[in-house]
PDB file of C-alpha atoms in Angstrom:
ATOM      1  CA  MET J 294      20.387   0.684   7.416  1.00 79.00           C
ATOM      2  CA  LYS J 295      18.190   3.243   5.632  1.00 86.00           C
ATOM      3  CA  PRO J 296      14.539   2.221   4.896  1.00 91.00           C
ATOM      4  CA  GLU J 297      13.438   1.359   1.408  1.00 98.00           C
ATOM      5  CA  ILE J 298      11.430   4.177  -0.092  1.00 98.00           C
ATOM      6  CA  ILE J 299       8.654   3.253  -2.529  1.00 98.00           C
ATOM      7  CA  VAL J 300       6.651   5.640  -4.740  1.00 98.00           C
ATOM      8  CA  VAL J 301       3.018   4.761  -5.151  1.00 98.00           C
ATOM      9  CA  THR J 302       1.989   5.678  -8.709  1.00 98.00           C
ATOM     10  CA  ALA J 303      -1.468   6.854  -7.445  1.00 98.00           C
ATOM     11  CA  ALA J 304       0.311   9.744  -5.636  1.00 98.00           C
ATOM     12  CA  TYR J 305       0.502  11.468  -9.013  1.00 98.00           C
ATOM     13  CA  GLY J 306      -3.252  11.181  -9.524  1.00 97.00           C
ATOM     14  CA  ALA J 307      -5.107   9.151 -12.100  1.00 97.00           C
ATOM     15  CA  GLN J 308      -5.364  12.023 -14.607  1.00 97.00           C
ATOM     16  CA  LYS J 309      -1.628  12.758 -14.543  1.00 97.00           C
ATOM     17  CA  VAL J 310      -0.735   9.074 -14.864  1.00 97.00           C
ATOM     18  CA  ALA J 311      -2.944   8.852 -17.918  1.00 95.00           C
ATOM     19  CA  GLU J 312      -1.518  12.047 -19.385  1.00 95.00           C
ATOM     20  CA  LEU J 313       1.986  10.736 -19.066  1.00 94.00           C
ATOM     21  CA  GLY J 314       1.122   7.507 -20.820  1.00 93.00           C
ATOM     22  CA  GLY J 315       0.510   5.094 -17.963  1.00 93.00           C
ATOM     23  CA  GLN J 316       2.446   3.690 -14.997  1.00 95.00           C
ATOM     24  CA  THR J 317       5.309   2.416 -17.126  1.00 95.00           C
ATOM     25  CA  ALA J 318       6.130   5.948 -18.167  1.00 96.00           C
ATOM     26  CA  LEU J 319       6.600   6.940 -14.533  1.00 98.00           C
ATOM     27  CA  LEU J 320       9.422   4.494 -13.935  1.00 98.00           C
ATOM     28  CA  PRO J 321      12.260   6.737 -15.172  1.00 98.00           C
ATOM     29  CA  LEU J 322      11.039   9.599 -13.045  1.00 98.00           C
ATOM     30  CA  ILE J 323      10.748   7.426  -9.950  1.00 98.00           C
ATOM     31  CA  LYS J 324      14.269   5.976 -10.471  1.00 98.00           C
ATOM     32  CA  GLN J 325      15.828   9.424 -11.097  1.00 98.00           C
ATOM     33  CA  ALA J 326      14.209  10.717  -7.949  1.00 98.00           C
ATOM     34  CA  GLY J 327      16.245   8.193  -5.961  1.00 98.00           C
ATOM     35  CA  ALA J 328      13.434   5.847  -4.906  1.00 98.00           C
ATOM     36  CA  ASP J 329      14.055   2.157  -4.361  1.00 98.00           C
ATOM     37  CA  GLY J 330      10.743   0.854  -5.597  1.00 98.00           C
ATOM     38  CA  VAL J 331       7.383   1.462  -7.179  1.00 98.00           C
ATOM     39  CA  GLU J 332       3.853   0.430  -6.150  1.00 98.00           C
ATOM     40  CA  ILE J 333       1.843  -0.426  -9.231  1.00 98.00           C
ATOM     41  CA  ARG J 334      -1.905   0.113  -8.912  1.00 98.00           C
ATOM     42  CA  ARG J 335      -4.266  -2.171 -10.754  1.00 97.00           C
ATOM     43  CA  GLU J 336      -6.942   0.516 -11.030  1.00 96.00           C
ATOM     44  CA  LEU J 337      -4.531   2.738 -12.993  1.00 96.00           C
ATOM     45  CA  PHE J 338      -3.626   0.197 -15.681  1.00 94.00           C
ATOM     46  CA  ASN J 339      -4.141   1.319 -19.226  1.00 81.00           C
ATOM     47  CA  GLU J 340      -5.177  -1.441 -21.684  1.00 77.00           C
ATOM     48  CA  ASN J 341      -1.633  -2.173 -22.840  1.00 76.00           C
ATOM     49  CA  GLU J 342      -0.270  -2.544 -19.315  1.00 80.00           C
ATOM     50  CA  LEU J 343      -3.038  -4.920 -18.176  1.00 80.00           C
ATOM     51  CA  CYS J 344      -2.361  -7.126 -21.250  1.00 85.00           C
ATOM     52  CA  LEU J 345       1.416  -6.952 -20.967  1.00 91.00           C
ATOM     53  CA  LEU J 346       2.271  -7.518 -17.340  1.00 95.00           C
ATOM     54  CA  HIS J 347       5.533  -9.261 -18.122  1.00 95.00           C
ATOM     55  CA  ALA J 348       6.624  -6.234 -20.153  1.00 94.00           C
ATOM     56  CA  LEU J 349       5.842  -3.965 -17.226  1.00 95.00           C
ATOM     57  CA  GLY J 350       7.775  -6.269 -14.921  1.00 97.00           C
ATOM     58  CA  ASN J 351      10.772  -6.188 -17.348  1.00 97.00           C
ATOM     59  CA  ALA J 352      10.641  -2.399 -17.363  1.00 97.00           C
ATOM     60  CA  ILE J 353      10.589  -2.209 -13.562  1.00 98.00           C
ATOM     61  CA  SER J 354      13.590  -4.610 -13.487  1.00 98.00           C
ATOM     62  CA  GLN J 355      15.458  -2.610 -16.070  1.00 98.00           C
ATOM     63  CA  HIS J 356      15.080   0.530 -13.934  1.00 98.00           C
ATOM     64  CA  GLN J 357      16.391  -1.478 -10.938  1.00 98.00           C
ATOM     65  CA  LEU J 358      13.336  -0.830  -8.874  1.00 98.00           C
ATOM     66  CA  SER J 359      11.557  -3.188  -6.521  1.00 98.00           C
ATOM     67  CA  ALA J 360       7.849  -3.749  -7.198  1.00 98.00           C
ATOM     68  CA  SER J 361       4.755  -3.809  -5.083  1.00 98.00           C
ATOM     69  CA  TYR J 362       1.297  -4.450  -6.420  1.00 98.00           C
ATOM     70  CA  SER J 363      -1.953  -2.961  -5.137  1.00 98.00           C
ATOM     71  CA  VAL J 364      -5.443  -4.220  -6.072  1.00 98.00           C
ATOM     72  CA  PRO J 365      -8.547  -2.231  -5.054  1.00 97.00           C
ATOM     73  CA  GLU J 366     -10.334  -5.262  -3.672  1.00 97.00           C
ATOM     74  CA  ALA J 367     -10.877  -6.819  -0.230  1.00 98.00           C
ATOM     75  CA  LEU J 368      -9.520 -10.109   1.069  1.00 98.00           C
ATOM     76  CA  TRP J 369     -12.953 -10.876   2.524  1.00 98.00           C
ATOM     77  CA  LEU J 370     -16.171 -10.183   0.628  1.00 98.00           C
ATOM     78  CA  ASP J 371     -19.384  -8.681   2.005  1.00 96.00           C
ATOM     79  CA  ASP J 372     -20.677 -12.072   2.978  1.00 97.00           C
ATOM     80  CA  GLY J 373     -17.447 -13.005   4.753  1.00 96.00           C
ATOM     81  CA  ALA J 374     -16.207 -15.333   2.073  1.00 97.00           C
ATOM     82  CA  LEU J 375     -12.570 -15.356   0.865  1.00 97.00           C
ATOM     83  CA  ASN J 376     -12.121 -13.362  -2.340  1.00 98.00           C
ATOM     84  CA  PRO J 377     -12.129 -15.963  -5.123  1.00 98.00           C
ATOM     85  CA  ARG J 378      -9.830 -13.789  -7.267  1.00 98.00           C
ATOM     86  CA  LEU J 379      -7.020 -13.741  -4.766  1.00 98.00           C
ATOM     87  CA  ALA J 380      -5.048 -16.359  -6.684  1.00 98.00           C
ATOM     88  CA  GLN J 381      -5.420 -14.388  -9.905  1.00 97.00           C
ATOM     89  CA  PHE J 382      -4.131 -11.213  -8.240  1.00 98.00           C
ATOM     90  CA  LEU J 383      -1.168 -13.059  -6.829  1.00 98.00           C
ATOM     91  CA  GLN J 384      -0.365 -14.352 -10.282  1.00 97.00           C
ATOM     92  CA  GLU J 385      -0.556 -10.881 -11.713  1.00 97.00           C
ATOM     93  CA  ALA J 386       1.822  -9.677  -8.976  1.00 98.00           C
ATOM     94  CA  GLU J 387       4.262 -12.487  -9.913  1.00 98.00           C
ATOM     95  CA  GLN J 388       4.164 -11.396 -13.551  1.00 97.00           C
ATOM     96  CA  ILE J 389       5.355  -7.891 -12.717  1.00 97.00           C
ATOM     97  CA  GLY J 390       7.984  -9.297 -10.244  1.00 98.00           C
ATOM     98  CA  ALA J 391       6.224  -7.846  -7.170  1.00 98.00           C
ATOM     99  CA  LYS J 392       7.485  -8.645  -3.678  1.00 98.00           C
ATOM    100  CA  ARG J 393       4.052  -8.017  -2.174  1.00 98.00           C
ATOM    101  CA  LEU J 394       0.354  -7.836  -3.081  1.00 98.00           C
ATOM    102  CA  LYS J 395      -1.691  -5.306  -1.118  1.00 98.00           C
ATOM    103  CA  VAL J 396      -5.464  -5.749  -0.560  1.00 98.00           C
ATOM    104  CA  ALA J 397      -7.897  -4.316   2.014  1.00 98.00           C
ATOM    105  CA  LEU J 398      -9.216  -6.467   4.813  1.00 98.00           C
ATOM    106  CA  GLY J 399     -12.860  -6.325   3.840  1.00 98.00           C
ATOM    107  CA  HIS J 400     -15.673  -7.891   5.869  1.00 97.00           C
ATOM    108  CA  PHE J 401     -13.768 -10.346   8.038  1.00 98.00           C
ATOM    109  CA  MET J 402     -16.006 -12.696  10.014  1.00 96.00           C
ATOM    110  CA  GLU J 403     -14.233 -16.029  10.594  1.00 93.00           C
ATOM    111  CA  LEU J 404     -10.777 -17.156   9.409  1.00 96.00           C
ATOM    112  CA  ASP J 405     -10.749 -20.103   7.005  1.00 91.00           C
ATOM    113  CA  ALA J 406      -7.043 -20.698   7.530  1.00 96.00           C
ATOM    114  CA  SER J 407      -6.757 -23.764   5.378  1.00 96.00           C
ATOM    115  CA  ALA J 408      -8.327 -22.162   2.286  1.00 96.00           C
ATOM    116  CA  LEU J 409      -6.257 -18.957   2.626  1.00 98.00           C
ATOM    117  CA  ARG J 410      -3.053 -20.940   3.311  1.00 98.00           C
ATOM    118  CA  ALA J 411      -3.531 -23.029   0.195  1.00 98.00           C
ATOM    119  CA  VAL J 412      -3.728 -19.875  -1.981  1.00 98.00           C
ATOM    120  CA  LEU J 413      -0.792 -18.131  -0.332  1.00 98.00           C
ATOM    121  CA  ASN J 414       1.467 -21.185  -0.413  1.00 98.00           C
ATOM    122  CA  ALA J 415       0.997 -21.480  -4.137  1.00 98.00           C
ATOM    123  CA  SER J 416       2.620 -18.028  -4.655  1.00 98.00           C
ATOM    124  CA  THR J 417       6.018 -16.508  -4.036  1.00 96.00           C
ATOM    125  CA  VAL J 418       4.392 -13.090  -3.345  1.00 98.00           C
ATOM    126  CA  THR J 419       3.761 -11.891   0.188  1.00 98.00           C
ATOM    127  CA  LEU J 420       0.155 -10.824   0.960  1.00 98.00           C
ATOM    128  CA  VAL J 421      -0.021  -7.547   2.921  1.00 98.00           C
ATOM    129  CA  VAL J 422      -3.457  -6.624   4.216  1.00 98.00           C
ATOM    130  CA  GLU J 423      -4.218  -2.885   4.611  1.00 98.00           C
ATOM    131  CA  ASN J 424      -6.432  -0.884   6.790  1.00 98.00           C
ATOM    132  CA  ASP J 425      -8.588   1.072   4.310  1.00 97.00           C
ATOM    133  CA  GLN J 426     -11.026   3.956   4.826  1.00 97.00           C
ATOM    134  CA  THR J 427     -14.112   1.755   5.570  1.00 96.00           C
ATOM    135  CA  PRO J 428     -15.548   0.613   8.901  1.00 96.00           C
ATOM    136  CA  ASP J 429     -14.362  -2.894   8.075  1.00 97.00           C
ATOM    137  CA  SER J 430     -10.826  -1.711   8.760  1.00 97.00           C
ATOM    138  CA  LYS J 431     -11.417  -0.341  12.229  1.00 97.00           C
ATOM    139  CA  LEU J 432      -8.878  -1.365  14.846  1.00 98.00           C
ATOM    140  CA  THR J 433     -11.000  -4.115  16.409  1.00 97.00           C
ATOM    141  CA  PRO J 434     -11.544  -6.273  13.283  1.00 97.00           C
ATOM    142  CA  MET J 435      -7.935  -5.613  12.159  1.00 98.00           C
ATOM    143  CA  LEU J 436      -6.630  -6.900  15.486  1.00 98.00           C
ATOM    144  CA  ARG J 437      -8.919  -9.890  15.457  1.00 98.00           C
ATOM    145  CA  PHE J 438      -7.838 -10.885  11.919  1.00 98.00           C
ATOM    146  CA  PHE J 439      -4.124 -10.507  12.573  1.00 98.00           C
ATOM    147  CA  HIS J 440      -4.298 -12.323  15.861  1.00 98.00           C
ATOM    148  CA  GLN J 441      -6.019 -15.247  14.273  1.00 98.00           C
ATOM    149  CA  ALA J 442      -3.749 -15.220  11.215  1.00 98.00           C
ATOM    150  CA  CYS J 443      -0.661 -15.158  13.506  1.00 97.00           C
ATOM    151  CA  ASP J 444      -2.032 -18.067  15.580  1.00 97.00           C
ATOM    152  CA  ALA J 445      -2.546 -19.983  12.346  1.00 98.00           C
ATOM    153  CA  ALA J 446       0.993 -19.095  11.178  1.00 97.00           C
ATOM    154  CA  LEU J 447      -0.309 -17.742   7.878  1.00 98.00           C
ATOM    155  CA  PRO J 448       2.371 -16.220   5.639  1.00 97.00           C
ATOM    156  CA  LEU J 449       0.953 -12.679   5.479  1.00 98.00           C
ATOM    157  CA  ASP J 450       1.637  -9.230   6.994  1.00 98.00           C
ATOM    158  CA  MET J 451       0.035  -5.809   7.331  1.00 98.00           C
ATOM    159  CA  THR J 452       0.273  -2.692   5.267  1.00 98.00           C
ATOM    160  CA  PHE J 453      -0.218   0.120   7.827  1.00 98.00           C
ATOM    161  CA  ASP J 454      -1.818   3.165   6.128  1.00 98.00           C
ATOM    162  CA  MET J 455      -0.946   6.059   8.456  1.00 98.00           C
ATOM    163  CA  GLY J 456      -3.713   8.359   7.207  1.00 97.00           C
ATOM    164  CA  ASN J 457      -6.672   5.992   6.863  1.00 97.00           C
ATOM    165  CA  TRP J 458      -7.285   5.898  10.611  1.00 97.00           C
ATOM    166  CA  GLN J 459      -8.699   9.432  10.284  1.00 95.00           C
ATOM    167  CA  TRP J 460     -11.409   8.136   7.994  1.00 96.00           C
ATOM    168  CA  THR J 461     -12.388   5.443  10.494  1.00 96.00           C
ATOM    169  CA  GLY J 462     -12.288   7.899  13.399  1.00 95.00           C
ATOM    170  CA  GLU J 463      -9.529   6.201  15.317  1.00 97.00           C
ATOM    171  CA  ASP J 464      -6.137   7.117  16.748  1.00 97.00           C
ATOM    172  CA  GLY J 465      -3.228   6.108  14.560  1.00 97.00           C
ATOM    173  CA  LEU J 466      -0.787   5.915  17.445  1.00 98.00           C
ATOM    174  CA  GLN J 467      -3.039   3.572  19.380  1.00 98.00           C
ATOM    175  CA  ALA J 468      -3.364   1.396  16.280  1.00 98.00           C
ATOM    176  CA  ALA J 469       0.411   1.391  15.778  1.00 98.00           C
ATOM    177  CA  ALA J 470       0.968   0.323  19.392  1.00 98.00           C
ATOM    178  CA  GLN J 471      -1.226  -2.732  18.909  1.00 98.00           C
ATOM    179  CA  LEU J 472      -0.550  -3.662  15.262  1.00 98.00           C
ATOM    180  CA  SER J 473       3.087  -2.762  14.700  1.00 98.00           C
ATOM    181  CA  ARG J 474       4.349  -6.278  15.201  1.00 98.00           C
ATOM    182  CA  TYR J 475       2.399  -7.371  12.092  1.00 98.00           C
ATOM    183  CA  VAL J 476       3.545  -4.459   9.876  1.00 98.00           C
ATOM    184  CA  SER J 477       5.972  -5.014   7.012  1.00 98.00           C
ATOM    185  CA  TYR J 478       4.936  -2.117   4.743  1.00 98.00           C
ATOM    186  CA  ILE J 479       3.902   1.438   5.499  1.00 98.00           C
ATOM    187  CA  HIS J 480       1.777   3.786   3.474  1.00 98.00           C
ATOM    188  CA  VAL J 481       2.878   7.242   4.525  1.00 98.00           C
ATOM    189  CA  LYS J 482      -0.078   9.568   4.365  1.00 96.00           C
ATOM    190  CA  THR J 483      -1.576  12.396   6.349  1.00 95.00           C
ATOM    191  CA  ALA J 484      -4.963  14.036   5.843  1.00 93.00           C
ATOM    192  CA  VAL J 485      -7.030  17.023   6.912  1.00 92.00           C
ATOM    193  CA  PRO J 486     -10.812  17.466   7.240  1.00 90.00           C
ATOM    194  CA  HIS J 487     -12.564  18.169   3.937  1.00 90.00           C
ATOM    195  CA  GLY J 488     -16.333  18.692   4.097  1.00 89.00           C
ATOM    196  CA  GLU J 489     -17.801  15.602   5.759  1.00 87.00           C
ATOM    197  CA  THR J 490     -14.698  13.505   5.046  1.00 92.00           C
ATOM    198  CA  PHE J 491     -10.908  13.966   4.714  1.00 95.00           C
ATOM    199  CA  ARG J 492      -8.383  14.569   1.975  1.00 95.00           C
ATOM    200  CA  ALA J 493      -4.782  13.542   1.819  1.00 95.00           C
ATOM    201  CA  ILE J 494      -2.182  16.319   1.776  1.00 96.00           C
ATOM    202  CA  ALA J 495       1.586  16.518   1.136  1.00 96.00           C
ATOM    203  CA  LEU J 496       3.788  16.224   4.206  1.00 96.00           C
ATOM    204  CA  ASP J 497       5.094  19.804   3.926  1.00 96.00           C
ATOM    205  CA  GLN J 498       1.496  21.027   4.351  1.00 95.00           C
ATOM    206  CA  ALA J 499       0.954  19.011   7.499  1.00 93.00           C
ATOM    207  CA  ASP J 500       2.052  19.310  11.097  1.00 94.00           C
ATOM    208  CA  ASP J 501       4.780  17.054  12.460  1.00 93.00           C
ATOM    209  CA  SER J 502       2.413  14.396  13.942  1.00 95.00           C
ATOM    210  CA  TRP J 503       3.166  12.155  11.023  1.00 97.00           C
ATOM    211  CA  ARG J 504       6.758  11.804  12.264  1.00 97.00           C
ATOM    212  CA  SER J 505       5.635  10.497  15.681  1.00 97.00           C
ATOM    213  CA  LEU J 506       3.335   7.935  14.012  1.00 98.00           C
ATOM    214  CA  LEU J 507       6.058   6.815  11.550  1.00 98.00           C
ATOM    215  CA  ASN J 508       8.497   6.434  14.457  1.00 97.00           C
ATOM    216  CA  ALA J 509       5.987   4.148  16.218  1.00 98.00           C
ATOM    217  CA  LEU J 510       6.186   1.658  13.338  1.00 98.00           C
ATOM    218  CA  PRO J 511       8.965  -0.760  12.380  1.00 97.00           C
ATOM    219  CA  THR J 512      12.009   1.140  11.211  1.00 96.00           C
ATOM    220  CA  ASP J 513      12.881  -1.608   8.678  1.00 95.00           C
ATOM    221  CA  ALA J 514       9.460  -1.538   6.938  1.00 98.00           C
ATOM    222  CA  PRO J 515       9.517  -0.046   3.425  1.00 98.00           C
ATOM    223  CA  ARG J 516       7.869   3.406   3.333  1.00 98.00           C
ATOM    224  CA  GLY J 517       5.442   4.091   0.436  1.00 98.00           C
ATOM    225  CA  ILE J 518       4.706   7.663  -0.602  1.00 98.00           C
ATOM    226  CA  GLU J 519       0.923   7.751  -1.022  1.00 97.00           C
ATOM    227  CA  PHE J 520       0.240  11.388  -0.394  1.00 97.00           C
ATOM    228  CA  PRO J 521      -0.190  13.814  -3.406  1.00 97.00           C
ATOM    229  CA  LEU J 522       2.914  14.428  -5.559  1.00 98.00           C
ATOM    230  CA  GLU J 523       2.038  17.536  -7.505  1.00 97.00           C
ATOM    231  CA  GLY J 524       3.813  20.477  -9.042  1.00 95.00           C
ATOM    232  CA  ALA J 525       5.393  21.797 -12.245  1.00 95.00           C
ATOM    233  CA  ASP J 526       8.559  19.757 -11.638  1.00 97.00           C
ATOM    234  CA  LEU J 527       7.415  16.301 -10.639  1.00 98.00           C
ATOM    235  CA  LEU J 528      10.978  15.012 -10.529  1.00 98.00           C
ATOM    236  CA  ALA J 529      12.079  17.638  -7.998  1.00 98.00           C
ATOM    237  CA  VAL J 530       8.900  17.096  -5.905  1.00 98.00           C
ATOM    238  CA  THR J 531       9.345  13.366  -5.857  1.00 98.00           C
ATOM    239  CA  ARG J 532      13.068  13.592  -5.006  1.00 98.00           C
ATOM    240  CA  HIS J 533      12.277  16.008  -2.138  1.00 98.00           C
ATOM    241  CA  TYR J 534       9.914  13.543  -0.507  1.00 98.00           C
ATOM    242  CA  VAL J 535      12.036  10.516  -1.187  1.00 98.00           C
ATOM    243  CA  ASP J 536      14.888  12.256   0.644  1.00 98.00           C
ATOM    244  CA  LEU J 537      12.579  13.428   3.427  1.00 97.00           C
ATOM    245  CA  LEU J 538      11.267   9.995   4.156  1.00 97.00           C
ATOM    246  CA  ARG J 539      14.687   8.372   3.946  1.00 96.00           C
ATOM    247  CA  ALA J 540      15.971  10.830   6.575  1.00 94.00           C
ATOM    248  CA  ALA J 541      12.862  10.788   8.810  1.00 91.00           C
TER     249      ALA J 541
END
């Protein structure tokens, strides 16, 4: 069975998404490129999309795409408290028909399993917690959180961002070896040094190390394209990488 391939709208860049008329306008391109799904980013909503989530959901359904929803917030706030807007974000995900809601881990201290379970059980959407580019998402706190969540039988999984380990100075293969059993969604990304930090690059510009890391993760986990999709013919570029990831 071939893996589900998802195109993350942020891969086109915020400026290009705005130029094209918003994330809804990308759906025909993503469908024509042969992708199975789209990841909608809350930070890229234009005013109409944010007010008309059901219409966005209908458009995604009409294009026969699965939906994922990403919110640029953390599950745990700086003081270690559970994000009070989690229920709101889950409701937004439901309105667009999303299978999953992606958030970052944030500043995890202690697991309040009962409070988190109450929010998650009230939704049909699966929460997938991602390793982002901050120290909060280093391997140790990620492992501690998922171990505790697993012990508490919480209905959540991990989004494994392949490239973000470079920002936290850790080895992606080591992280995959210890976290793969929690992974149900993969953000495919590779990066190179850029000044004092890193920048994501397209797979054709990278060495083949991304293949080894991808192969260390669950083969049935959907693969999201989160590296830059750029060029004069965005349809051709998108189709190229959809085909590449489906065959990898």
